[in-house]
Structures are given as C-alpha cells and as structure tokens.
PDB file of C-alpha atoms in Angstrom:
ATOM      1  CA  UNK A   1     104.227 -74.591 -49.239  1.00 71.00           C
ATOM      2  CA  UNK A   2     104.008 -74.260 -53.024  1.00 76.00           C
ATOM      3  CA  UNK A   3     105.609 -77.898 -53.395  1.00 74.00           C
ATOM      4  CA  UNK A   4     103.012 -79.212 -50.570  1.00 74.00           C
ATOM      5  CA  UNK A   5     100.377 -77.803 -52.689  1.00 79.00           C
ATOM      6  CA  UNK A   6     101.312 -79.034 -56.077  1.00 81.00           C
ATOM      7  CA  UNK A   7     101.541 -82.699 -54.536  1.00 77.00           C
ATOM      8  CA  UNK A   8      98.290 -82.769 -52.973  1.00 78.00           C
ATOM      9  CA  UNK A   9      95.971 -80.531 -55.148  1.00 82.00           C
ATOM     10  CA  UNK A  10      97.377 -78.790 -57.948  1.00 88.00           C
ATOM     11  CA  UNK A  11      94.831 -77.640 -59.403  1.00 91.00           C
ATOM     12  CA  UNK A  12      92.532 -76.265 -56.514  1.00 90.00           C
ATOM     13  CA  UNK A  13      93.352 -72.450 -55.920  1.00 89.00           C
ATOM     14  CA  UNK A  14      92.402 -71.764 -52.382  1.00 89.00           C
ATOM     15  CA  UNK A  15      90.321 -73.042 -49.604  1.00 87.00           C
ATOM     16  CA  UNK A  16      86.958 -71.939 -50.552  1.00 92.00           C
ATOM     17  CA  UNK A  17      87.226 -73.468 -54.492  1.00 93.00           C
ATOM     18  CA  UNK A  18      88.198 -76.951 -52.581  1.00 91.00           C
ATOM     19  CA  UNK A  19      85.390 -76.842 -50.364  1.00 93.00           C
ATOM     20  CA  UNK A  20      82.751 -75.892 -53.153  1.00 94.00           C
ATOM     21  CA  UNK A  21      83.997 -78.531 -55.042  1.00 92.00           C
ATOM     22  CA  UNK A  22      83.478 -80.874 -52.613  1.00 92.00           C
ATOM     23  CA  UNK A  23      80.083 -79.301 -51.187  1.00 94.00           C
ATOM     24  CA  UNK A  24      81.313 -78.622 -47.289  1.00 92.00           C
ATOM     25  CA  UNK A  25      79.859 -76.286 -46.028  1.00 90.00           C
ATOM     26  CA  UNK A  26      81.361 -72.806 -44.439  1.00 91.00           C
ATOM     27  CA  UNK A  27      80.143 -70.916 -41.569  1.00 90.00           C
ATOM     28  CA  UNK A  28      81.626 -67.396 -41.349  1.00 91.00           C
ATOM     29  CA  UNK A  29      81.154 -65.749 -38.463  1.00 91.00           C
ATOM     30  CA  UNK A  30      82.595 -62.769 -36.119  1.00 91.00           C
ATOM     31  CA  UNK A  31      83.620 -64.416 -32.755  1.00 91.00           C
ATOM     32  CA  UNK A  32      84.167 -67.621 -31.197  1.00 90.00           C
ATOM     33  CA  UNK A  33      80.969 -66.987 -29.205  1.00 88.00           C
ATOM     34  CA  UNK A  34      79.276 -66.701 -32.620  1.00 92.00           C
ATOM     35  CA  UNK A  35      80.775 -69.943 -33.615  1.00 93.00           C
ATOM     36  CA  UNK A  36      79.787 -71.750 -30.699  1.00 93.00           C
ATOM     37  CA  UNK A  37      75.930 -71.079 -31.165  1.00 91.00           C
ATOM     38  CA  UNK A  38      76.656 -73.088 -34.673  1.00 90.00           C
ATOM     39  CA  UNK A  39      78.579 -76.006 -33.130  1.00 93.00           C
ATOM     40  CA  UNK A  40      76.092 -76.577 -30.103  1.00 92.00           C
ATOM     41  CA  UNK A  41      73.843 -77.607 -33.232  1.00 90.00           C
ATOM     42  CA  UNK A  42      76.574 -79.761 -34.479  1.00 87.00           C
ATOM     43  CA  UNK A  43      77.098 -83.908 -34.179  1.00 88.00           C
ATOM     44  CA  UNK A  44      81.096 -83.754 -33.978  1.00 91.00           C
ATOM     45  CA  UNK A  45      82.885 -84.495 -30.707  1.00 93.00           C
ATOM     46  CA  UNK A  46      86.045 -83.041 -31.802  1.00 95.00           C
ATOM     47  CA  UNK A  47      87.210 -80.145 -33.749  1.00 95.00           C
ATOM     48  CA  UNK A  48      90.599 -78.738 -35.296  1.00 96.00           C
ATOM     49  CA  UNK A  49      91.866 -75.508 -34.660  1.00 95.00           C
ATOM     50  CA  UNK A  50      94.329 -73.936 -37.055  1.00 90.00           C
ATOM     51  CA  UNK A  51      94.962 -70.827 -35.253  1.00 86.00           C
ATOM     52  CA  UNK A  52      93.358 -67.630 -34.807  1.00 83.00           C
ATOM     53  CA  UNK A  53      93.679 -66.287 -30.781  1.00 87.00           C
ATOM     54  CA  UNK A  54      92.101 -67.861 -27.261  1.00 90.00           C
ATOM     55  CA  UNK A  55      89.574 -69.864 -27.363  1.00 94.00           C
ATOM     56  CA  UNK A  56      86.492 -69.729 -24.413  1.00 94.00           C
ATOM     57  CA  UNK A  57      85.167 -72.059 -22.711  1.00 94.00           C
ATOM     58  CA  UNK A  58      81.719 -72.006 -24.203  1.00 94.00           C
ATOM     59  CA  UNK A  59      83.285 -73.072 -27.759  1.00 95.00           C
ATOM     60  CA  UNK A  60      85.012 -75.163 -26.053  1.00 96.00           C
ATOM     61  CA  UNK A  61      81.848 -76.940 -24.292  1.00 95.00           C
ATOM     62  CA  UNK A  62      80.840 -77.476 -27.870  1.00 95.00           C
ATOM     63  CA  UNK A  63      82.621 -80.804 -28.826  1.00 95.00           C
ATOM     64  CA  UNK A  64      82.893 -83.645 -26.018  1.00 94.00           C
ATOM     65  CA  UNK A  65      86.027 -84.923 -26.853  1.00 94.00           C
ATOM     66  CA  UNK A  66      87.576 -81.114 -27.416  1.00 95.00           C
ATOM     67  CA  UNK A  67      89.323 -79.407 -29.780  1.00 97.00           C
ATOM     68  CA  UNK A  68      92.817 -80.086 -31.325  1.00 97.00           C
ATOM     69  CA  UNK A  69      95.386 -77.260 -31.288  1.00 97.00           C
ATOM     70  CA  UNK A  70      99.133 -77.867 -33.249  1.00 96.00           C
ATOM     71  CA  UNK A  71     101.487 -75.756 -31.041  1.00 96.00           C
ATOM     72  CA  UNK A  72     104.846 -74.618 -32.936  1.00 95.00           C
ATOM     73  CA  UNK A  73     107.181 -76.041 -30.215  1.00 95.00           C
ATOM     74  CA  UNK A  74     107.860 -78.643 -27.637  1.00 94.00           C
ATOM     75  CA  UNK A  75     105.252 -78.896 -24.641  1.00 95.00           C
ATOM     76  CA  UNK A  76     105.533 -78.712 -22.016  1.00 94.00           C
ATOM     77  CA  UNK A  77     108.902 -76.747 -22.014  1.00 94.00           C
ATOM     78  CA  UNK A  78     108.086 -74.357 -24.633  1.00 96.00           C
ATOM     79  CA  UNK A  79     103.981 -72.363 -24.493  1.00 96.00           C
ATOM     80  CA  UNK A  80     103.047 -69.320 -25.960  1.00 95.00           C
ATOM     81  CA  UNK A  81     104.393 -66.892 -28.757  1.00 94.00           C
ATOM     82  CA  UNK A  82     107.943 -67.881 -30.996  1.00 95.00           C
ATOM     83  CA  UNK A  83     108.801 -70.857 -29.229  1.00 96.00           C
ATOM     84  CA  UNK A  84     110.294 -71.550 -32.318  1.00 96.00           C
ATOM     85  CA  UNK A  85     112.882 -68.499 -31.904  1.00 96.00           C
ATOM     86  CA  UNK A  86     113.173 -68.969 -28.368  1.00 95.00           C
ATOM     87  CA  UNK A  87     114.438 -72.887 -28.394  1.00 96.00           C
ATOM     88  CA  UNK A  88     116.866 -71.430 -30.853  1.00 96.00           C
ATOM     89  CA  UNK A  89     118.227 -68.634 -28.682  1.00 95.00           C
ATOM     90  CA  UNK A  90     118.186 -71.115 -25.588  1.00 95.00           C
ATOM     91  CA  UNK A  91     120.869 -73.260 -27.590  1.00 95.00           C
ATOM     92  CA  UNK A  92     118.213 -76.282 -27.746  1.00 95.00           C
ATOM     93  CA  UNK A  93     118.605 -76.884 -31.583  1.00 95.00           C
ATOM     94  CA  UNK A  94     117.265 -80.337 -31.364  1.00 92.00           C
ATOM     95  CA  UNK A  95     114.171 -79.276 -29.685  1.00 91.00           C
ATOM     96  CA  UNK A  96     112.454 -77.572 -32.273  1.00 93.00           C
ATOM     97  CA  UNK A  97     108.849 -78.448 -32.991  1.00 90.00           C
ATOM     98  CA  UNK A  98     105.325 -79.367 -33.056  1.00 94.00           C
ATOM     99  CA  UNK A  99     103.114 -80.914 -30.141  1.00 96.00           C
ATOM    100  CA  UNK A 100      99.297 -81.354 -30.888  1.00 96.00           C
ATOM    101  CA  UNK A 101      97.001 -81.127 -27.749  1.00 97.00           C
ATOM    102  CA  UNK A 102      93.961 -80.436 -26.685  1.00 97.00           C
ATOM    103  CA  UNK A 103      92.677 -76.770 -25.540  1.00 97.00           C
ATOM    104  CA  UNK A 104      91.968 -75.793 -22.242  1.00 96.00           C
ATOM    105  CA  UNK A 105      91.180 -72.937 -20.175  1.00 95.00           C
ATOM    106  CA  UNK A 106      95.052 -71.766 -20.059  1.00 94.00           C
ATOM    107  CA  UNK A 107      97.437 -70.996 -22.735  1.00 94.00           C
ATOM    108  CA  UNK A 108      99.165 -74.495 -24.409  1.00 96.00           C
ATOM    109  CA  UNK A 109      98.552 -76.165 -21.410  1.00 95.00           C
ATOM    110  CA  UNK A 110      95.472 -79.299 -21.976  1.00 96.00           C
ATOM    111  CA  UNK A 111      96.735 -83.176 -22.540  1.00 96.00           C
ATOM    112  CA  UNK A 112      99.131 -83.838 -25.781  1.00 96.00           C
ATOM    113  CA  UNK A 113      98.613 -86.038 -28.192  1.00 95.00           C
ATOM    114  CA  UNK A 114     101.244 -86.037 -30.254  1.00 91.00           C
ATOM    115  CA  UNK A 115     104.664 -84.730 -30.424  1.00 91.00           C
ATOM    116  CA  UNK A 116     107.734 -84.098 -33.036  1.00 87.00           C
ATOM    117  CA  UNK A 117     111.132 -82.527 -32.851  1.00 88.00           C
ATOM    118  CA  UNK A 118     113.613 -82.189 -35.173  1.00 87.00           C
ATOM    119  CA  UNK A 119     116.562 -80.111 -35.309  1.00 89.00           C
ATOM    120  CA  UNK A 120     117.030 -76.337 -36.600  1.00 92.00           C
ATOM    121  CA  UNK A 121     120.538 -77.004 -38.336  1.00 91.00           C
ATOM    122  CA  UNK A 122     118.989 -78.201 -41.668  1.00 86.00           C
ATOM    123  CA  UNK A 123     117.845 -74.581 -42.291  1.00 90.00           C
ATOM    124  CA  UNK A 124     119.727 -70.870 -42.709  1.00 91.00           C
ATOM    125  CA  UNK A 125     116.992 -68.606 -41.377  1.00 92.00           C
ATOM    126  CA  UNK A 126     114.208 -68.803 -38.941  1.00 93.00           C
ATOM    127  CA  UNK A 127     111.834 -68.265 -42.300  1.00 92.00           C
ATOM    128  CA  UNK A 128     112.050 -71.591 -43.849  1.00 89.00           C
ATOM    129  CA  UNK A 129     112.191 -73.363 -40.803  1.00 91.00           C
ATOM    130  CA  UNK A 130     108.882 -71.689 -39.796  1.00 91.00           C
ATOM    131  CA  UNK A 131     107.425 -72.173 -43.250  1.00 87.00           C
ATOM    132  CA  UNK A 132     108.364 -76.042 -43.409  1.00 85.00           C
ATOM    133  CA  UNK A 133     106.873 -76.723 -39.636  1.00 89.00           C
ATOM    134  CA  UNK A 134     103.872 -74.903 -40.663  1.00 89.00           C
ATOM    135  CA  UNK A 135     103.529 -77.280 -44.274  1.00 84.00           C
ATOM    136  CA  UNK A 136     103.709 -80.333 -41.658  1.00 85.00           C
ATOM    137  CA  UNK A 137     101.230 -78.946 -39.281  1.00 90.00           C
ATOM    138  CA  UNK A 138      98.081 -80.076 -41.123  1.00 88.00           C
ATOM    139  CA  UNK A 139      99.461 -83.336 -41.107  1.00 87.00           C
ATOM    140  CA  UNK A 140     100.077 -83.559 -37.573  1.00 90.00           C
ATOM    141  CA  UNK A 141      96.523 -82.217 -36.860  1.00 93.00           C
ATOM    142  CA  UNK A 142      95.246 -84.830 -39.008  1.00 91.00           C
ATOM    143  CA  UNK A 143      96.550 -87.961 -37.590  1.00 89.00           C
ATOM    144  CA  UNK A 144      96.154 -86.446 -34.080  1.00 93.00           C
ATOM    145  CA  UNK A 145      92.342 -86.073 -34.946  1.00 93.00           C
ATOM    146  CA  UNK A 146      92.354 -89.718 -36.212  1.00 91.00           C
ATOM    147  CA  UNK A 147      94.762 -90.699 -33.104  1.00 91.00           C
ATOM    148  CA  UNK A 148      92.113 -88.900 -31.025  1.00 92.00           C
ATOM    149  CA  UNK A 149      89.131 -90.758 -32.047  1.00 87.00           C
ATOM    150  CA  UNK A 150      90.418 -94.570 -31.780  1.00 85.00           C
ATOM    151  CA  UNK A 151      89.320 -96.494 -28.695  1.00 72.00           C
ATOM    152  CA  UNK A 152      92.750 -96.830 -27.276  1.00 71.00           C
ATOM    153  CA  UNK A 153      94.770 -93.462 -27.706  1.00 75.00           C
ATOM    154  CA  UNK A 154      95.993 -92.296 -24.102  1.00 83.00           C
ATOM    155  CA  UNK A 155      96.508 -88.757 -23.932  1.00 91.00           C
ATOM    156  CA  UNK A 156      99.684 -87.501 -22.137  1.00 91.00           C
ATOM    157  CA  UNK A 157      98.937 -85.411 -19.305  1.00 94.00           C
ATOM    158  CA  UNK A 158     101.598 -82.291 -19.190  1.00 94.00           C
ATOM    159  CA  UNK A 159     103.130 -81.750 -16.048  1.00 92.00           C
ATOM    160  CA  UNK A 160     103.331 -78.064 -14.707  1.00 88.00           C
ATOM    161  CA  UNK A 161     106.746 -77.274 -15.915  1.00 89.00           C
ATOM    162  CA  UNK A 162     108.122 -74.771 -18.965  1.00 90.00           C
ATOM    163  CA  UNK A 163     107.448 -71.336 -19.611  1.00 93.00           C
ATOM    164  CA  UNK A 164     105.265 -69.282 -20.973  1.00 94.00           C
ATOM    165  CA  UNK A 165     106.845 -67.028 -23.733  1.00 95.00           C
ATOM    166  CA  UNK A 166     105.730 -63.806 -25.215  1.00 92.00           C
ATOM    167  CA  UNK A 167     106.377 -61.795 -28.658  1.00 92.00           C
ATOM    168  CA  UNK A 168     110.232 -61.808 -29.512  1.00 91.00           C
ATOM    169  CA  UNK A 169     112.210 -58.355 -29.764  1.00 91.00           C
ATOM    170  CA  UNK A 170     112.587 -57.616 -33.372  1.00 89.00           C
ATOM    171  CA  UNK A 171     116.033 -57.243 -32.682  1.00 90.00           C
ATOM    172  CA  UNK A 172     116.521 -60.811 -32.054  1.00 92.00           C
ATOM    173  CA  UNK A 173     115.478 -61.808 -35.097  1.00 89.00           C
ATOM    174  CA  UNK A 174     118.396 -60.724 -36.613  1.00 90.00           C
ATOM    175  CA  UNK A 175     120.821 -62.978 -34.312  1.00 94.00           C
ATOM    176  CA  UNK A 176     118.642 -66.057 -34.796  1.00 95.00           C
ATOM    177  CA  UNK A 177     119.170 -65.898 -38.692  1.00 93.00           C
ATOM    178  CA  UNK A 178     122.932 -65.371 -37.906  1.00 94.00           C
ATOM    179  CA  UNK A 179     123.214 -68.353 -35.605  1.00 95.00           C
ATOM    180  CA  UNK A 180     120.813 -70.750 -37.793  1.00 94.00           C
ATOM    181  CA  UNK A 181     123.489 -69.483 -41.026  1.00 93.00           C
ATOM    182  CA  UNK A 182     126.394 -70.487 -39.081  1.00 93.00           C
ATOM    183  CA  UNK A 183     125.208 -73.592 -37.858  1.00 93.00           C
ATOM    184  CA  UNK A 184     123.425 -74.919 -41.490  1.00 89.00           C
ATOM    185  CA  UNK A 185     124.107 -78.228 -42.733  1.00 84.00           C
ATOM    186  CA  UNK A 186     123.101 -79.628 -46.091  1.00 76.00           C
ATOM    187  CA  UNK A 187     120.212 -82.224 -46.095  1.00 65.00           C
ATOM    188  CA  UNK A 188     118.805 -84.827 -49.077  1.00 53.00           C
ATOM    189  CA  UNK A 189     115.728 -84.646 -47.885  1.00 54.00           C
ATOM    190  CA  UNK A 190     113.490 -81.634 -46.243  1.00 59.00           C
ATOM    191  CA  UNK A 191     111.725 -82.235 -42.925  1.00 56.00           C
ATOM    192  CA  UNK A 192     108.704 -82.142 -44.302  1.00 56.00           C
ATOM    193  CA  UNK A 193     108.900 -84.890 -47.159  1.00 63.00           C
ATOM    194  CA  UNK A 194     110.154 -87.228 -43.967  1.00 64.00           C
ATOM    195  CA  UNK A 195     107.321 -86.363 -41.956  1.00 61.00           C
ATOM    196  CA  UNK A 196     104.566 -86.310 -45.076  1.00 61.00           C
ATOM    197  CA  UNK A 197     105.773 -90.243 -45.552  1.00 63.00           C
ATOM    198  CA  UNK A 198     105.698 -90.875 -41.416  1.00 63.00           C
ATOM    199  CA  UNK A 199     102.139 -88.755 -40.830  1.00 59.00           C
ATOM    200  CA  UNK A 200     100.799 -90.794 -44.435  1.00 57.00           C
ATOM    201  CA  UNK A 201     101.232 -93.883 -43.033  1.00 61.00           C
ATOM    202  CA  UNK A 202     100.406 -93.128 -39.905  1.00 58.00           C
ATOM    203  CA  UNK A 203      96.693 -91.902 -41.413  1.00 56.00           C
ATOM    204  CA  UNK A 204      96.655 -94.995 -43.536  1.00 55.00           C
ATOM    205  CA  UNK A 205      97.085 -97.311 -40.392  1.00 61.00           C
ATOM    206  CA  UNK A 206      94.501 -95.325 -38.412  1.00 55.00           C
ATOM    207  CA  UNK A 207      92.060 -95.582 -40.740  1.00 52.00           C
TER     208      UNK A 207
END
C-alpha cells in the first residue's frame, strides 16, 4: 500500500488533503438513507462503493445505471465474508480474486463486470495477499466504472450457483498461513505491479 501510494501521490497524506486540493466536495453523513436524500439531488448514473455494509434499495434507486461494488473473490462461486480464506481452504489456489459488479437487493449477487484471478502461491500469509488484492481494487473499480459507462459493455449475468460464506473461525487462520508458507513460490514481479500496467492501459483505452 505504501509503494502504491508513493507512485501515485507521494506527497498527499490522506483522502481528505487530496480532495481539498482538488476542491471535491465531501458529504458526511450517518446512514445510507441519509446519503440517498443527497444523491437523489445528484446528476451521476453510477456510483462506486468501497465498502462499508448492505446497501438499500432506496440508495440504490439513486443512480440509473447502479452502483459498482469490488468483491474480494470469484463470483459467482465465492459471495459473502473471507472468500479470500475460504478458496484457500477449499484447495482452489488459482481462484483467488476480485470480481466488480453491480449491487442488488441480495448479497454479491447483481451482473459482473469484470473479473480477475490469480493464484495464492506468490504469497506466505493470508496478510499480504489480502493487502495486495485490496492495493488493486481501486483499479479494478476504476476501469469497471469506465467499462460501465461505454455504449457497448455487456454485463455478465451470474447464474444462481456458489455459496454464500460467513466470518471465518479464528482458528483457521492459523492453518491458512501454514498452507500459503508451504506452498510459496518466489515471484519478479508482485500481482499488483502486473495488474497496475493491465488496469492503466485498460483506463487509457477507455478513455
């Protein structure tokens, strides 16, 4: 994260000193419901989530063309809560990743846009493999918005298969990191420095 930071804006210091800087402007608020009384007033068709619980159907409402969510894993096969952990603990080490879709009324369920997997045996805990999929995320939310917005993106529809998984037992933890040690292979070049130069082009061609 520190790496993505120093190669993209080194010398901002958080969020809110980027977006003074550039004059956006920031709505606070307590509750989605709050939030969608500010985007009703709002011209966008789209929004991005990055995270932060279920969102209603009257936020939803908001933008015609709906809101982007970055799921950490593979839809449809892996919804919910540590996919990440759970792909690993099914065996599927080449199945780790990120799908973008859009939200709907259930949980990691509405029409993907994009999808990428990659494999868990580049990293020795489940730490740095969560901390380099969430560096790539804004990425993927990015090019999904832009992917979104062009006149002819079809959306993939997911078929009612996969599961729905919940918080992992603490105690599992511990035999993911043991597995992911066991299995680690060196690498020249981190997952996310591949997909920066694949999602940078991508942007560049879509805009």
């Amino acid at each position: 994260l520190s790496k993505l930071h120093s190669l993209l804006c080194p010398s901002i210091r958080s969020v809110y000193e980027l977006t003074d800087k550039n004059k956006i402007y920031v709505k606070q608020v307590s509750s989605f419901d709050e939030a969608s009384l500010f985007a009703s007033k709002c011209s966008s068709s789209s929004a991005l989530f990055t995270g932060g619980g279920y969102v209603g159907a009257r936020l939803r409402s908001c933008f015609k063309k709906g809101i982007i969510n970055v799921h950490m894993g593979d839809l449809p096969n892996y919804k919910g809560m540590d996919v990440v952990q759970a792909t690993i603990l099914e065996g599927n080490f080449n199945y780790v990743g990120l799908t973008s879709h859009l939200m709907d009324e259930s949980i990691d369920t509405g029409d993907c846009i994009y999808n990428y997997t990659t494999s868990s045996d580049f990293y020795s805990n489940i730490g740095s493999l969560r901390n380099e999929l969430q560096s790539i995320m804004p990425f993927v939310l990015i090019s999904s918005f832009l992917k979104l917005n062009r006149q002819d993106t079809n959306l993939y529809k997911q078929p009612k298969t996969g599961r729905l998984f919940h918080k992992l037992h603490p105690s599992l933890e511990k035999v993911i990191d043991k597995i992911l040690l066991h299995r680690a292979k060196p690498s020249n070049q981190s997952e996310i420095e591949k997909l920066f130069i694949s999602c940078y082009s991508s942007i560049i061609n879509l805009t």
